Coordinates of C-alpha atoms in Angstrom, one line a residue:
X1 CA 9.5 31.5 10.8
X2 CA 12.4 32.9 13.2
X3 CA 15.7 31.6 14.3
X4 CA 16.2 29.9 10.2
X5 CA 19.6 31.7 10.3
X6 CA 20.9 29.6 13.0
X7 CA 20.5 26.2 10.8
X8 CA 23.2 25.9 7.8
X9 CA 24.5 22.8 5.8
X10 CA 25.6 19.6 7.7
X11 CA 26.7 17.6 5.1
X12 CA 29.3 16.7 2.5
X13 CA 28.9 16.5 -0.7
X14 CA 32.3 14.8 -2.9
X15 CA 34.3 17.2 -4.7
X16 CA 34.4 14.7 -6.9
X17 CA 31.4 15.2 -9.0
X18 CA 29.4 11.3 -8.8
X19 CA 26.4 12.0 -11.1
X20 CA 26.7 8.8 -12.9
X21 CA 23.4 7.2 -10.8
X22 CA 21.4 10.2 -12.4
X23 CA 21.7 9.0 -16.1
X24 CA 19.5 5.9 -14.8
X25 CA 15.8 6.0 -14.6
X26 CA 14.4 2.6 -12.6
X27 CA 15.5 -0.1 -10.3
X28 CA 15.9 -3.3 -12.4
X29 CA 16.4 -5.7 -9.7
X30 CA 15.6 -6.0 -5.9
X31 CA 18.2 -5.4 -3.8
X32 CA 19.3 -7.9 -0.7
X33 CA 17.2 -7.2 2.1
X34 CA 17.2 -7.0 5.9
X35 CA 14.8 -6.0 8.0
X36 CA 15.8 -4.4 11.0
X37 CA 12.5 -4.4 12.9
X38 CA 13.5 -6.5 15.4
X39 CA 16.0 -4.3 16.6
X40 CA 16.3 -0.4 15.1
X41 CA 12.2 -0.6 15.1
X42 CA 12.2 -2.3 18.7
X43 CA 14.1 0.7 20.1
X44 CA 11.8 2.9 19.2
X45 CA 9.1 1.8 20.8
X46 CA 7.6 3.3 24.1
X47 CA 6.9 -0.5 25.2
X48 CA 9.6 -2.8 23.3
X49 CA 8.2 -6.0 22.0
X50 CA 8.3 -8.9 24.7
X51 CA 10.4 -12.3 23.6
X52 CA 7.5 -13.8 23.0
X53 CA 6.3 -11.3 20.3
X54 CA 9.2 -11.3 18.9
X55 CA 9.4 -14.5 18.3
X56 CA 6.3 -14.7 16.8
X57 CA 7.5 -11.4 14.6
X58 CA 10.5 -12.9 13.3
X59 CA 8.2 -15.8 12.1
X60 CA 6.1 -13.5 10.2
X61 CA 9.4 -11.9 8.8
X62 CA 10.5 -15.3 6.8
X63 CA 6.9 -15.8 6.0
X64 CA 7.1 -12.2 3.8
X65 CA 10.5 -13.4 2.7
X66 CA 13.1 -11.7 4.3
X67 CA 16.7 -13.8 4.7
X68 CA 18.3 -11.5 6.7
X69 CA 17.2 -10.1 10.1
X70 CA 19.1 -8.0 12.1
X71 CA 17.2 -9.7 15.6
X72 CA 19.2 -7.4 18.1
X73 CA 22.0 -5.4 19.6
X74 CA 22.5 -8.7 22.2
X75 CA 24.7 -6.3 24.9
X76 CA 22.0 -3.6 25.9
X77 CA 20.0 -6.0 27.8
X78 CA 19.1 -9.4 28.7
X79 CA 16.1 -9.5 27.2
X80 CA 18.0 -8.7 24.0
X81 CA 20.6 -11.7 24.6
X82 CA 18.2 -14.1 26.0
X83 CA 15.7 -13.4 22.6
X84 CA 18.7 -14.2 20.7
X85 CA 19.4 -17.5 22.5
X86 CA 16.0 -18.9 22.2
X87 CA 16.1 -18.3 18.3
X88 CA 19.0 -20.2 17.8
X89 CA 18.2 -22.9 21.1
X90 CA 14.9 -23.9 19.6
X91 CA 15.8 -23.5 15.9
X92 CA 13.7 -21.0 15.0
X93 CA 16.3 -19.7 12.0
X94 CA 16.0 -22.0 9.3
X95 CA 18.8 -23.0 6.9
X96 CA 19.1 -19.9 4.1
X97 CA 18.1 -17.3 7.0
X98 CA 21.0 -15.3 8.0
X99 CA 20.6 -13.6 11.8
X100 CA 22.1 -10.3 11.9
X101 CA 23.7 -8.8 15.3
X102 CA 24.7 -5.2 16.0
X103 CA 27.4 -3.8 18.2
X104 CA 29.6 -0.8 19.0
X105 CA 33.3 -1.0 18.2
X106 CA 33.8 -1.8 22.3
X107 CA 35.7 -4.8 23.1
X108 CA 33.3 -5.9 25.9
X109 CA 30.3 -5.1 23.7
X110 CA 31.9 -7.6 20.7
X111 CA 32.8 -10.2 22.9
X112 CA 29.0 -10.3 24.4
X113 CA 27.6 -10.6 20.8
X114 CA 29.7 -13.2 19.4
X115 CA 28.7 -15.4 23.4
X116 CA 25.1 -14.1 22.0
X117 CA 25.0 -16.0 18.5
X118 CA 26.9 -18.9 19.4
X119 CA 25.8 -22.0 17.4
X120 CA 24.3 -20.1 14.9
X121 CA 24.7 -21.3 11.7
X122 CA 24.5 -17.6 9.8
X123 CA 25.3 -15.0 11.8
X124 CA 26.2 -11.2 10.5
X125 CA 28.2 -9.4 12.9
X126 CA 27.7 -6.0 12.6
X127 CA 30.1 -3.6 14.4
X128 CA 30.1 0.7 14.0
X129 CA 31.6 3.6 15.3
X130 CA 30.5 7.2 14.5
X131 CA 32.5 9.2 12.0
X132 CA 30.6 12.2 11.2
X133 CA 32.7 15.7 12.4
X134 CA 29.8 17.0 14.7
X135 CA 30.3 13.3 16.8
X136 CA 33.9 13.5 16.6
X137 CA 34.4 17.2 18.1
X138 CA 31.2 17.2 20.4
X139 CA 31.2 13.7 21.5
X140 CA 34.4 11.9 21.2
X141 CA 36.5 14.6 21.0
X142 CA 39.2 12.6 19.1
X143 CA 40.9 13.7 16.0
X144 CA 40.4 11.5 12.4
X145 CA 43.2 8.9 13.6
X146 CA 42.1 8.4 16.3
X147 CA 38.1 7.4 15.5
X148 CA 39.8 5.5 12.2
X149 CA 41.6 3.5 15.1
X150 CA 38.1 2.8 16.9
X151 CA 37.2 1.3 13.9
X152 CA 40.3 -0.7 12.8
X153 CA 40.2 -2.2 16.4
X154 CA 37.0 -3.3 16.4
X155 CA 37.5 -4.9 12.8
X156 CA 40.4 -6.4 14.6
X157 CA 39.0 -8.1 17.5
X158 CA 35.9 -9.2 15.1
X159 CA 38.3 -11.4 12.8
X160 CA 40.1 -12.7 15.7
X161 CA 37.0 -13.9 17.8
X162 CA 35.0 -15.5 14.6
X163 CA 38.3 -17.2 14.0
X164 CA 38.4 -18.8 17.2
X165 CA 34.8 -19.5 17.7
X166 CA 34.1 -21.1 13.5
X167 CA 31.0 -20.7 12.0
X168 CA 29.9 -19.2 8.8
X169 CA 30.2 -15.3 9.8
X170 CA 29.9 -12.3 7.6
X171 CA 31.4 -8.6 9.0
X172 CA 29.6 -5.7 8.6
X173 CA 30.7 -2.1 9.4
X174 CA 29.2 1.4 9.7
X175 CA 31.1 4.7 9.8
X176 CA 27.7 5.7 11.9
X177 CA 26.2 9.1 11.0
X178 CA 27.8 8.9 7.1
X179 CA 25.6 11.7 5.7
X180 CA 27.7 14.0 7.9
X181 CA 31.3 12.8 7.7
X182 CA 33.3 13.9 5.0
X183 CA 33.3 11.5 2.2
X184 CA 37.3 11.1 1.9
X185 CA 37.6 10.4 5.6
X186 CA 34.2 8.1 5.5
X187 CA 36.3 6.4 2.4
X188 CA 39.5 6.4 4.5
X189 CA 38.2 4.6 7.2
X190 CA 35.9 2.0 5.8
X191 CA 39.4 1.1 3.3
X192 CA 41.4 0.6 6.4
X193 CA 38.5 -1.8 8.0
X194 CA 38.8 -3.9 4.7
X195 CA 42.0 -3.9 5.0
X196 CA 41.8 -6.6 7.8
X197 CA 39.5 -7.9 6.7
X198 CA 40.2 -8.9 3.5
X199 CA 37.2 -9.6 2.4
X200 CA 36.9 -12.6 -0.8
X201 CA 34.4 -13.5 -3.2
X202 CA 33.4 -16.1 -0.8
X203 CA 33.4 -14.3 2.2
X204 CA 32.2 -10.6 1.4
X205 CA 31.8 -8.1 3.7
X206 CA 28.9 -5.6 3.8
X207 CA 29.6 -1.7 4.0
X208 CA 26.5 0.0 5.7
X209 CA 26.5 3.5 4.7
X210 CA 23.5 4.7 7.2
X211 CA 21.6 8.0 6.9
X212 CA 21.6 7.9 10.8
X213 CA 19.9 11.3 10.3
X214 CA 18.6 12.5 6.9
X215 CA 20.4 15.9 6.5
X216 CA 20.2 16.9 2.6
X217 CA 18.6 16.4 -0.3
X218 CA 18.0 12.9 -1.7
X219 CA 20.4 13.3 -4.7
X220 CA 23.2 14.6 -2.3
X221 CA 22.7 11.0 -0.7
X222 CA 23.1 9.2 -3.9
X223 CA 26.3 11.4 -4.4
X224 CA 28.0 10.6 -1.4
X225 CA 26.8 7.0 -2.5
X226 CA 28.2 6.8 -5.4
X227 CA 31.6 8.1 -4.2
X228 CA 32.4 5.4 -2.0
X229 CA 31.5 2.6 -4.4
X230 CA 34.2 4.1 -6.8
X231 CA 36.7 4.4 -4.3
X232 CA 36.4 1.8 -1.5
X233 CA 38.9 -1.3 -2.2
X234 CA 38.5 -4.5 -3.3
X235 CA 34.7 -3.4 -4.6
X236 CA 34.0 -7.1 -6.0
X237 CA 34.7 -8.0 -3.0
X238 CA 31.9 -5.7 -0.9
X239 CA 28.1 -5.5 -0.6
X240 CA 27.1 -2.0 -0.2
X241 CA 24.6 -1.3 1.7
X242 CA 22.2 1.3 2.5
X243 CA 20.1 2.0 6.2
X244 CA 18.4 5.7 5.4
X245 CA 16.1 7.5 7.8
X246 CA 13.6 9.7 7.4
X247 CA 14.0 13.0 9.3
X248 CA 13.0 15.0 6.1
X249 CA 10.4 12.7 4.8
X250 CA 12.5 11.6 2.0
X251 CA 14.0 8.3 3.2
X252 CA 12.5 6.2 0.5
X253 CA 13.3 8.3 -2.3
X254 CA 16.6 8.6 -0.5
X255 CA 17.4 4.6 -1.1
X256 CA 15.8 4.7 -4.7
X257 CA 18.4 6.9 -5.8
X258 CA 21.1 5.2 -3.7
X259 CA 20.7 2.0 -5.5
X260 CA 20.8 3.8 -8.9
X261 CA 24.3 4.5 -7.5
X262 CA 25.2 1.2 -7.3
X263 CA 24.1 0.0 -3.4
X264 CA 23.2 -3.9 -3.7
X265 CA 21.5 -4.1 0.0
X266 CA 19.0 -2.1 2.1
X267 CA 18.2 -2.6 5.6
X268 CA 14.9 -0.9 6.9
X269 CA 10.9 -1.4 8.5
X270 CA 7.9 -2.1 7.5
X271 CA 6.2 0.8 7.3
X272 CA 9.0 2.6 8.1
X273 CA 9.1 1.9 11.7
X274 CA 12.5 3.6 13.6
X275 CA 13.7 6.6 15.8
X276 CA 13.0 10.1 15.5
X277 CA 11.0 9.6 12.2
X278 CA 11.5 6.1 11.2
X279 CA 13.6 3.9 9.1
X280 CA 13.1 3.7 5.3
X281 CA 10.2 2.2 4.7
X282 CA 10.6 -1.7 3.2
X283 CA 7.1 -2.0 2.1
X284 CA 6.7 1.4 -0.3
X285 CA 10.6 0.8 -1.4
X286 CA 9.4 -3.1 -2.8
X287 CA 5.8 -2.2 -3.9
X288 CA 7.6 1.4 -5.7
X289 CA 9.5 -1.8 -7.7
X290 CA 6.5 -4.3 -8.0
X291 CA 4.6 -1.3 -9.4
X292 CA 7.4 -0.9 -12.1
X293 CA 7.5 -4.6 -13.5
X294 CA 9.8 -5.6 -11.1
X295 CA 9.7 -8.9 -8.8
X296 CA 10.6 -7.3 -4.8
X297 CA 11.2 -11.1 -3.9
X298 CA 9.8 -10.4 -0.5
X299 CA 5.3 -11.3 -0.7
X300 CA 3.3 -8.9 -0.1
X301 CA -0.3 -9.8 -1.8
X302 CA -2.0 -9.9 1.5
X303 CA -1.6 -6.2 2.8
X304 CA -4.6 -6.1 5.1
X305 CA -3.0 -9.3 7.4
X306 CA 0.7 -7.3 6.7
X307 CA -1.3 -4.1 8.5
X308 CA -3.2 -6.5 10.9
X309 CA 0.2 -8.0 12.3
X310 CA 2.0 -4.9 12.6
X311 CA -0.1 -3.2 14.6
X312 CA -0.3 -6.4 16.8
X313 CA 3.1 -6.9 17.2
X314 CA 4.5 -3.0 17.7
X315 CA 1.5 -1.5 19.1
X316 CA 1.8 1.2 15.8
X317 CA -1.0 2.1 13.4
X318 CA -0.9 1.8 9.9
X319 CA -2.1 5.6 8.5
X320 CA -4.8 5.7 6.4
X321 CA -3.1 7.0 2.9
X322 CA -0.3 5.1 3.6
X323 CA 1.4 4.0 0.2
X324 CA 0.3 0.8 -0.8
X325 CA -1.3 -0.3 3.0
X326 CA -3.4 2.4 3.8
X327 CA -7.1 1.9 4.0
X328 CA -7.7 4.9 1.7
X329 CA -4.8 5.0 -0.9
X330 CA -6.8 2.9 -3.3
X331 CA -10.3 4.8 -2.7
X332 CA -12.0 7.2 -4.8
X333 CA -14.2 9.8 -3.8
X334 CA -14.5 12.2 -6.9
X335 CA -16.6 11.6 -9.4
X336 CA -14.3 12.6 -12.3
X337 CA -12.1 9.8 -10.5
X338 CA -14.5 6.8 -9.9
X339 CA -15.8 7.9 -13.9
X340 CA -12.4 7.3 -14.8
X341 CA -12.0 3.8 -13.0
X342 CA -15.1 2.4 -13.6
X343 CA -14.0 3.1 -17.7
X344 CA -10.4 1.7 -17.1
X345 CA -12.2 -1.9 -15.8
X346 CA -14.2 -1.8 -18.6
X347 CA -11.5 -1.2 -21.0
X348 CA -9.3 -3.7 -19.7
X349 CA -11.8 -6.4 -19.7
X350 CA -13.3 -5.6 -22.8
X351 CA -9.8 -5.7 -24.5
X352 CA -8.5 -8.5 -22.3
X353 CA -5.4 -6.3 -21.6
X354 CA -2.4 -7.8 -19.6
X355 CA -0.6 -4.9 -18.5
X356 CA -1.9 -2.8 -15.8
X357 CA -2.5 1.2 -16.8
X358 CA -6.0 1.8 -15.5
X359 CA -6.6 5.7 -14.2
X360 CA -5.6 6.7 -11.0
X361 CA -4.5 3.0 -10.0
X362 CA -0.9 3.0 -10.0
X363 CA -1.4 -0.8 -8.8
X364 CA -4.3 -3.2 -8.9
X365 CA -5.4 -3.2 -5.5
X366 CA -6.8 -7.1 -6.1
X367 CA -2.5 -7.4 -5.9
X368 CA -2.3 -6.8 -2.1
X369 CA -5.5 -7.9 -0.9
X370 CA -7.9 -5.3 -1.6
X371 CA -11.5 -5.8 -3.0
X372 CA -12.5 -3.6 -5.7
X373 CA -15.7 -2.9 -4.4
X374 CA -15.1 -1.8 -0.6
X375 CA -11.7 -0.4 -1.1
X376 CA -11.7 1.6 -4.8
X377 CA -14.9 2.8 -5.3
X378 CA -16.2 4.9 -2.2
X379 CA -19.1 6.9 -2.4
X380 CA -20.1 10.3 -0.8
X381 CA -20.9 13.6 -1.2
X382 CA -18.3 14.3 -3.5
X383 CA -18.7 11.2 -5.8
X384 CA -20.3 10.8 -9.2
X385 CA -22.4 8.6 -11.3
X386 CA -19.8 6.6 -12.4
X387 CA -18.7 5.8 -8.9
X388 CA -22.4 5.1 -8.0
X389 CA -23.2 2.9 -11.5
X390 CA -19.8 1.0 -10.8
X391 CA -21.0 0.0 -7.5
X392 CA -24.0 -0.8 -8.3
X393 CA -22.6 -3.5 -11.5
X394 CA -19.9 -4.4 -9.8
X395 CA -21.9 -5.4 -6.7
X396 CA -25.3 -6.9 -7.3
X397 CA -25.6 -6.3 -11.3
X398 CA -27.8 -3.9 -11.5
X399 CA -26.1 -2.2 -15.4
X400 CA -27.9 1.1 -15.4
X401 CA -28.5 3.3 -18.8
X402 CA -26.8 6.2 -19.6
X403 CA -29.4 8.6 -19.0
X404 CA -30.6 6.8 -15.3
X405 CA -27.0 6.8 -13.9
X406 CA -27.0 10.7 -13.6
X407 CA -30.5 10.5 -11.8
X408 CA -29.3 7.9 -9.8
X409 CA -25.7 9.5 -8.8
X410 CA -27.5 12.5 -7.8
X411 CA -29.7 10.9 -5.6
X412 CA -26.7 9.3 -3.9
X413 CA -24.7 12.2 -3.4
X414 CA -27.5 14.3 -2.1
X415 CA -28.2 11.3 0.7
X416 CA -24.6 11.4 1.6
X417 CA -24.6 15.1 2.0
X418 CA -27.8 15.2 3.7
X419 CA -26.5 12.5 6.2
X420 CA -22.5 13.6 6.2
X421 CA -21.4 9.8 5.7
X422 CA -19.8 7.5 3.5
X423 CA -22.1 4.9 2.1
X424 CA -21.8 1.4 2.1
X425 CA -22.9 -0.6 -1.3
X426 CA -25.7 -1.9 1.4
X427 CA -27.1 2.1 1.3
X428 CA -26.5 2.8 -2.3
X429 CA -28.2 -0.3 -3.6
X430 CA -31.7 0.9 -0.7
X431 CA -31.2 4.1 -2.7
X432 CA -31.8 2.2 -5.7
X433 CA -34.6 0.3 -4.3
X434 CA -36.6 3.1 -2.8
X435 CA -36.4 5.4 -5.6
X436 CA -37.0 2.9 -8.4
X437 CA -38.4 -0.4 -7.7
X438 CA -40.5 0.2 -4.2
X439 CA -41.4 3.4 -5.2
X440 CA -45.4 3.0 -5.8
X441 CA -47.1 5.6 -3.2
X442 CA -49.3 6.9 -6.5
X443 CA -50.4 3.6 -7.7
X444 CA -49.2 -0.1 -8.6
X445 CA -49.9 -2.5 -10.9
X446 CA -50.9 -5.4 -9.4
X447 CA -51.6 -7.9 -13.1
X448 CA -51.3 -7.8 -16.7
X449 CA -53.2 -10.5 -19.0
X450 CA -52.2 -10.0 -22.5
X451 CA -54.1 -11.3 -25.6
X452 CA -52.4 -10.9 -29.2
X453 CA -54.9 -9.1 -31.6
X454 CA -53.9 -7.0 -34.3
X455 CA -51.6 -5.8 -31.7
X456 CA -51.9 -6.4 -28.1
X457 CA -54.9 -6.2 -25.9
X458 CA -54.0 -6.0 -21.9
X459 CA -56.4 -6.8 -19.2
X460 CA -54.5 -4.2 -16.4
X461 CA -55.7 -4.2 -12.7
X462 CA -54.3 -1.0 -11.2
X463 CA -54.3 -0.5 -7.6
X464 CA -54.9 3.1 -6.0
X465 CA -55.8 4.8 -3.0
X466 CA -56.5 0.9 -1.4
X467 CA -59.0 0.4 -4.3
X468 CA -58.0 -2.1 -7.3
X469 CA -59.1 -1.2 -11.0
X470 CA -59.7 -3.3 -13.7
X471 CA -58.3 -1.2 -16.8
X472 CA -58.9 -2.6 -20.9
X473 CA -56.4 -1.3 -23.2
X474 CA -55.0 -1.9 -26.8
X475 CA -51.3 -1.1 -28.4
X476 CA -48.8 -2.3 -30.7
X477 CA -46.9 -4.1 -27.8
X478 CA -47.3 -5.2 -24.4
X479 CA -45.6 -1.6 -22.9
X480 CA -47.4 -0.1 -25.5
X481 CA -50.5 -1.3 -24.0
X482 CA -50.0 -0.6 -20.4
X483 CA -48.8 2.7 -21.0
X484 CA -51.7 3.9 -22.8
X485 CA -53.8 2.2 -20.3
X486 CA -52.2 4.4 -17.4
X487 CA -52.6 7.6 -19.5
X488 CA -56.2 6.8 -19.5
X489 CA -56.8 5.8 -16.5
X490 CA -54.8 8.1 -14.5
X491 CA -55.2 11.0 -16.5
X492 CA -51.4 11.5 -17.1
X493 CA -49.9 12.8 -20.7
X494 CA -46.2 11.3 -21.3
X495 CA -44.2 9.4 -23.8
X496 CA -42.2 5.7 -23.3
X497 CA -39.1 7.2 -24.1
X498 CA -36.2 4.9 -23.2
X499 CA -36.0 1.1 -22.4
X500 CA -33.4 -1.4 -21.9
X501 CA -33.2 -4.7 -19.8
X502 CA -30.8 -7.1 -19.1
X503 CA -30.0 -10.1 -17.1
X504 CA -28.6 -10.0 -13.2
X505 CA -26.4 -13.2 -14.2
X506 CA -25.2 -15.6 -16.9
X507 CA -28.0 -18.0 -14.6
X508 CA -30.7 -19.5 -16.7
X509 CA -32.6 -19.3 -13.5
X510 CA -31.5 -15.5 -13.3
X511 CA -33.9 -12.8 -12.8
X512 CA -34.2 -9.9 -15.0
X513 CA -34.2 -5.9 -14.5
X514 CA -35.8 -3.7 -16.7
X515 CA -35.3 0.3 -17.2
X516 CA -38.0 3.0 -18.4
X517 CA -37.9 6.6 -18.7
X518 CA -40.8 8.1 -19.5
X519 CA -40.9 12.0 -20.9
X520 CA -43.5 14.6 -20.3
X521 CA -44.8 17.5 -22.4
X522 CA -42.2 19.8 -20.6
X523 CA -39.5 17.6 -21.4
X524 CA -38.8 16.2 -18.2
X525 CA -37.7 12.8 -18.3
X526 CA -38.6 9.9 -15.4
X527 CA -36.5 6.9 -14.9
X528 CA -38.2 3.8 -13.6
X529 CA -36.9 -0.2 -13.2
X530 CA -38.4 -3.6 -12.6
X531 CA -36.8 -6.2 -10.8
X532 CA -38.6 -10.1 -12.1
X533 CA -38.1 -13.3 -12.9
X534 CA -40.3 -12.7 -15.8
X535 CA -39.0 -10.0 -18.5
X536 CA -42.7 -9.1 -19.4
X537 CA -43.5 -8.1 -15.4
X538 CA -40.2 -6.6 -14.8
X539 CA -41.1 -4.3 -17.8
X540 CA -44.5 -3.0 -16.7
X541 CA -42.9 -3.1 -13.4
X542 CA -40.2 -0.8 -15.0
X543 CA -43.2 1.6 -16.3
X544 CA -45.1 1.5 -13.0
X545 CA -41.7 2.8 -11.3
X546 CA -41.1 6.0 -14.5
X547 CA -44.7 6.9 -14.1
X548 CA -44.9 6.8 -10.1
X549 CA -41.6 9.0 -10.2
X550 CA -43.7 11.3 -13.1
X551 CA -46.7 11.7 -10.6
X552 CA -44.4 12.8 -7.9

């Protein structure tokens, strides 16, 4: 590509050198979360949610779990403030739920947010001012003291108008675009905010340390991170918290390694909803932890109604590989794949295992909503006899023989590729039952009588070409006997070669499914199966099916 020389380095990283978050490998705990859906993600939308849907968002918000919201910035417009309002007029915030405002360190900006959440029994006021060295030359065009003094201000005028106006409040403060102020200054000014503050263990203050656009590396992130938490004052005393984006893509792994540095809080959307490229993304961050062993503490476990209500309420669409939510992340199209899984099932239920560690599943989809049978195993031209004999069990029973599965997965896969679909369970079982237990265009067998002597005699009626024929044969079973009655009376030369049958359900009243492969004098072998509520018919049924498939 051209013009690459015109780009260079935007960030800072600490001269300091704050490594310590890389000598830790997981997330042990969830951190405090807030979604700012309601707000960061509203912006972003070509048509902003109306109050009413976001009322009936922030709803669905405490129903996941979240206890703190930021619902608005209440001084860029009416509908903002008057959203704001109705939440707290009609007590829609229950007791435990903590409201979050935004606003700019402006004196007519704070004193419109703290009309905006009066009577509001947890409110966090969160005020910020830019910091980075690109907004301070091109923008403000103010020197360090001077932007330090914007925030100090607005600290200022916070503490005196939550004083006056009572009320549990907790302050928050952003040195906006962090990733590209240096981090003594960002340290420098975020000291002199606590400063008047004075934050307490009963009364902490949150830092925000946003990624208001990604600009580096996720590690350099986790640096800059970490330096702050070992130099901003009164630490104890001060929830860190995180608000990445995602300009490079890497916004979740972004807030993974920032809370190995030590962040306690991170505010993002589902799905990652937000300007430019989005916000972190709330739903891959908890599930990256639930998929570790560790409790998110926000719910999850119904991921289709999470995707359902999204879309309703922003207008957005989930994508289909989506982590987690997507309606494909779970499926499997190879055959080496849906092999795999259909083993891993096995395994686990054979040995009644409790942890989860089944091939190519970093979750079990049956944890979010997702039904093994329509969401894992997908079948198509690329797909295998595993994926084809799982659906087949897993679905309507039907446990198919080693040696029939391969028959039967190439018959699939050639149907798909023929027809350039996915097919539904629905098609794969018709497969089945075309090619196995409707398949009589050579003959059928319309009765067997059986007598026991010295063996087994068999009274077979065959029907043919519209006629019926009545067929007499011996052998040392009841196969044995119909088998040699075909060869006779069909003129065929093969050998019974495989048979196995099994029940469609633990039912006493449940039918029964027999298999047959027959072999020829070339070698060739012919599956067949038989679908009865007797075993003995859905045998000979079975050996009807092999031999039709033989004639063919």
């Amino acid at each position: 590509m051209q013009n690459y020389t015109k780009y260079s380095k935007q960030y800072y990283l600490p001269e300091e050198k704050c490594l310590d978050w890389a000598s830790r490998d997981m997330i042990t705990h969830a951190p405090v979360w807030c979604s700012v859906d309601l707000r960061d993600g509203n912006q972003s939308l070509v048509e902003p949610m109306s109050e009413d849907v976001k009322v009936e968002f922030f709803k669905f918000l405490l129903k996941l779990g979240f206890k703190q919201i930021e619902v608005g910035f209440p001084a860029a417009s009416d509908t903002e403030y008057n959203f704001i309002r109705r939440l707290i007029d009609e007590n829609h915030i229950p007791d435990g739920v903590t409201i979050q405002v935004l606003t700019q360190a402006r004196e007519h900006i704070i004193r419109k947010t703290f009309e905006a959440v009066k009577g509001a029994k947890n409110v966090t006021v969160h005020v910020y001012n830019s910091t980075s060295s690109a907004q301070r030359e091109q923008v403000f065009r103010k020197d360090k003291d001077s932007i330090k003094e914007i925030a100090v201000n607005g600290a200022k005028l916070l503490s005196r108008l939550a004083k006056d106006a009572g009320g549990n409040y907790t302050f928050e403060y952003s040195p906006e675009s962090f990733t590209g102020t240096e981090p003594e200054y960002a340290v420098e000014v975020i000291n002199a905010v606590l400063a008047v503050w004075k934050p307490t263990a009963q009364n902490k203050a949150i830092i925000n340390l946003p990624a208001t656009v990604e600009n580096a590396i996720p590690h350099v992130y986790a640096s800059q991170v970490e330096y702050v938490i070992k130099h901003v004052a009164s630490r104890e005393n001060v929830i860190i918290s995180l608000h990445p984006h995602n300009d490079r893509g890497c916004g979740v792994a972004a807030a993974e390694m920032g809370l190995l540095a030590g962040a306690d809080r991170i505010e993002g959307t589902l799905f990652g909803n937000g300007e430019r490229t989005g916000n972190v993304d709330i739903i891959t961050l908890a599930m990256n932890m639930f998929s570790q062993g560790v409790d998110p503490e926000l719910d999850f476990s119904d991921m289709p109604d999470v995707c359902e209500n999204y879309t309703r309420f922003t207008g957005m669409t989930v994508g289909l590989r989506q982590p987690y939510a997507g309606g494909l992340v779970f499926a499997a199209f190879s055959g080496s794949h849906q092999d795999a899984i259909a083993k891993g099932m096995e395994w686990r239920k054979a040995n009644n295992l409790g942890i989860w560690n089944v091939p190519y599943l970093p979750i079990d989809p049956a944890d979010v909503g997702r039904v093994y049978q329509s969401d894992v195993i997908r079948i198509n031209s690329q797909s295998g006899k595993g994926g084809v004999s799982y659906v087949l069990k897993s679905v309507y029973g039907i446990d198919l023989p080693a040696g029939m599965k391969e028959k039967m997965g190439y018959l699939a896969k050639s149907f798909s590729d023929r027809a350039h679909k996915e097919l539904s369970a629905e098609e794969v079982y018709k497969i089945f039952e075309d090619s196995f237990i409707k398949n009589r265009k050579a003959f059928d067998i319309a009765d067997c009588v059986f007598t026991e002597n010295d063996g087994v005699d068999a009274d077979i009626k065959i029907s043919k070409d519209g006629k019926t024929l009545t067929v007499f044969s011996h052998g040392n079973g009841r196969l044995d006997a119909v088998s040699n009655a075909l060869k006779d009376c069909l003129g065929l030369d093969f050998t019974v070669s495989g048979y196995e049958q099994h029940a469609l359900t633990s039912s006493s009243r449940s039918k029964a499914v027999s298999y047959v492969a027959v072999t020829g004098k070339d070698g060739q072998v012919f599956w067949g199966a038989g679908l009865d509520d007797d075993i003995i018919k859905s045998s000979y049924k079975a050996l009807a099916s092999a031999v039709n498939n033989f004639c063919r």
